[in-house]
Amino acid sequence: MIEETSTQDIDRRIQMAAEAFQFLKNTTISERAEFMNAVADHIEALGEELLTVTHAETSLPLARLTGEKARTVGQWRSYAKAVAAGIYTEARIDLARPEKQKGDLRKYNVGIGPVVVFGASNFPYAFSTAGGDTASAIGAGCPVIIKAHPAHPQTSQIMADAITTVIKAFGWPEGIFSHITETSYEIGTYLTQHPDIRAVAFTGSFTGGKALFDIANRRKDPIPVFAEMGSINPVFAFQNLLETKAEALAKEYIGSLTLGVGQFCTNPGVFIALKGNPLDRFINALKEEIQEITPAKMLHEGIFESFEKNKSIAIEQPDVELIASVHTESTAGSAAAIKTRAKNFINNRVLSEEVFGPFGIVVEYETDEELMEIARQLKGQLTITIAATHEDVRDNGALITILKDKCGRLLFNGMPTGVEVVYGMQHGGPFPSTTDSRFTSVGPDAVKRFVRPICFQNWPDEFLPDELKNDNPLQISRMVDGIMNSESLKLQTT
């Protein structure tokens, strides 16, 4: 039940966002980029207080937080650079020709309107209040209303203050950014249903993301929900590689599996390999490696309880063998791994569900058909890793063709935890890992989620947006009659 005062406050904030959207429509890409760089500068200048507060709220190590803060600053700056370059305007100009019935056609992208962002708990900087979703939405020209994650309220407030300070310094409308600290699920529903909200960005559980997706699609005017909901991120290890580096691969795998107490959305929860001596060596090494992992406190009590519950459910499934488990009396997340046969993994859907935390399943197959069936029944994944030699890849072309349809990022060796904030990164995959596999939530291309195209037909040059004017005042790259260039158009105007 939402209190009336809460809905009144939210309505006021959304109205402010709707008004601020009209302001942002008239800002240039250079002005928005300047604003984004100023936010980056302000976050970068935040001192030890920020790190200390976040460490106390999340138990994340200071070194990890220092790196994540730098990544967050880098996100704002790299997205700003991309926005200023006009990449996401995708300006298209097809000049009038005698053979064309419609005459002069010009198209570019504009922001879609106010965006609701749900902060994530596992990345209190990079995927939360001042994270990539907020940066990319503002870069697209969309006001943001952030629903802060209750696991780190002080951190969220500090980051919100950084953004609002820049808004005041620029003299921009207050509604460019709003920070909502209400914790009820009903608030999330209310925000998603509000007729003035035009998109939602979410990082978290499948249950939460799918609920928002369903709410948005039941609206009279459905809106997009860009939800990143995690996955099991399987590793397919092939025989030639496993024979030569079983022990090294076990060390690499457990390092990735338990990084950050397993609280990464790209955590490799499943390891798949052929039954035999190389896999036995891998499992023995894995057992030894797990015993060396010191349990650590998880992000918050809810995540810990969910991890323990889901871990126990998986371990208690039929035809499952416990490889190793680190026991602790504390509330810290303790690593564990189990083994099962391919047929059991295929037939028991419980084993294909994500266990968010330091928990892995080793699946041993005996035939190529079992391996192909595992691939065919896989749900959509953020990542799939191929641990292989070149020969292994050549011998498994049909399998890899199937796996390409199952993920957003396909790795050749290495482990999937962590992302690079660059144009080439894809952090998003087929459902249920995300609700729209066409987009990424990491890298400058994240801006694409919050724009839509509009076409101008036969408009006088003086009334066109700068992105489409003949003299190209922004000096951006545009496609003119099918050819990319940044030149001015030498046309007579009337």
CSV table of C-alpha atoms in Angstrom, one decimal, residues 41 113 181 199 222 249 260 361 385 425:
chain,number,residue,atom,x,y,z
A,41,ASP,CA,34.5,15.5,-12.7
A,113,GLY,CA,11.2,10.9,-22.7
A,181,THR,CA,14.3,6.5,-1.8
A,199,ALA,CA,11.1,3.7,-20.6
A,222,PRO,CA,3.2,0.0,-23.6
A,249,LEU,CA,41.6,-24.2,-15.9
A,260,GLY,CA,33.3,-10.6,-5.5
A,361,ILE,CA,27.7,-27.0,-11.4
A,385,THR,CA,32.6,-19.3,-22.9
A,425,MET,CA,31.2,-4.7,-25.5
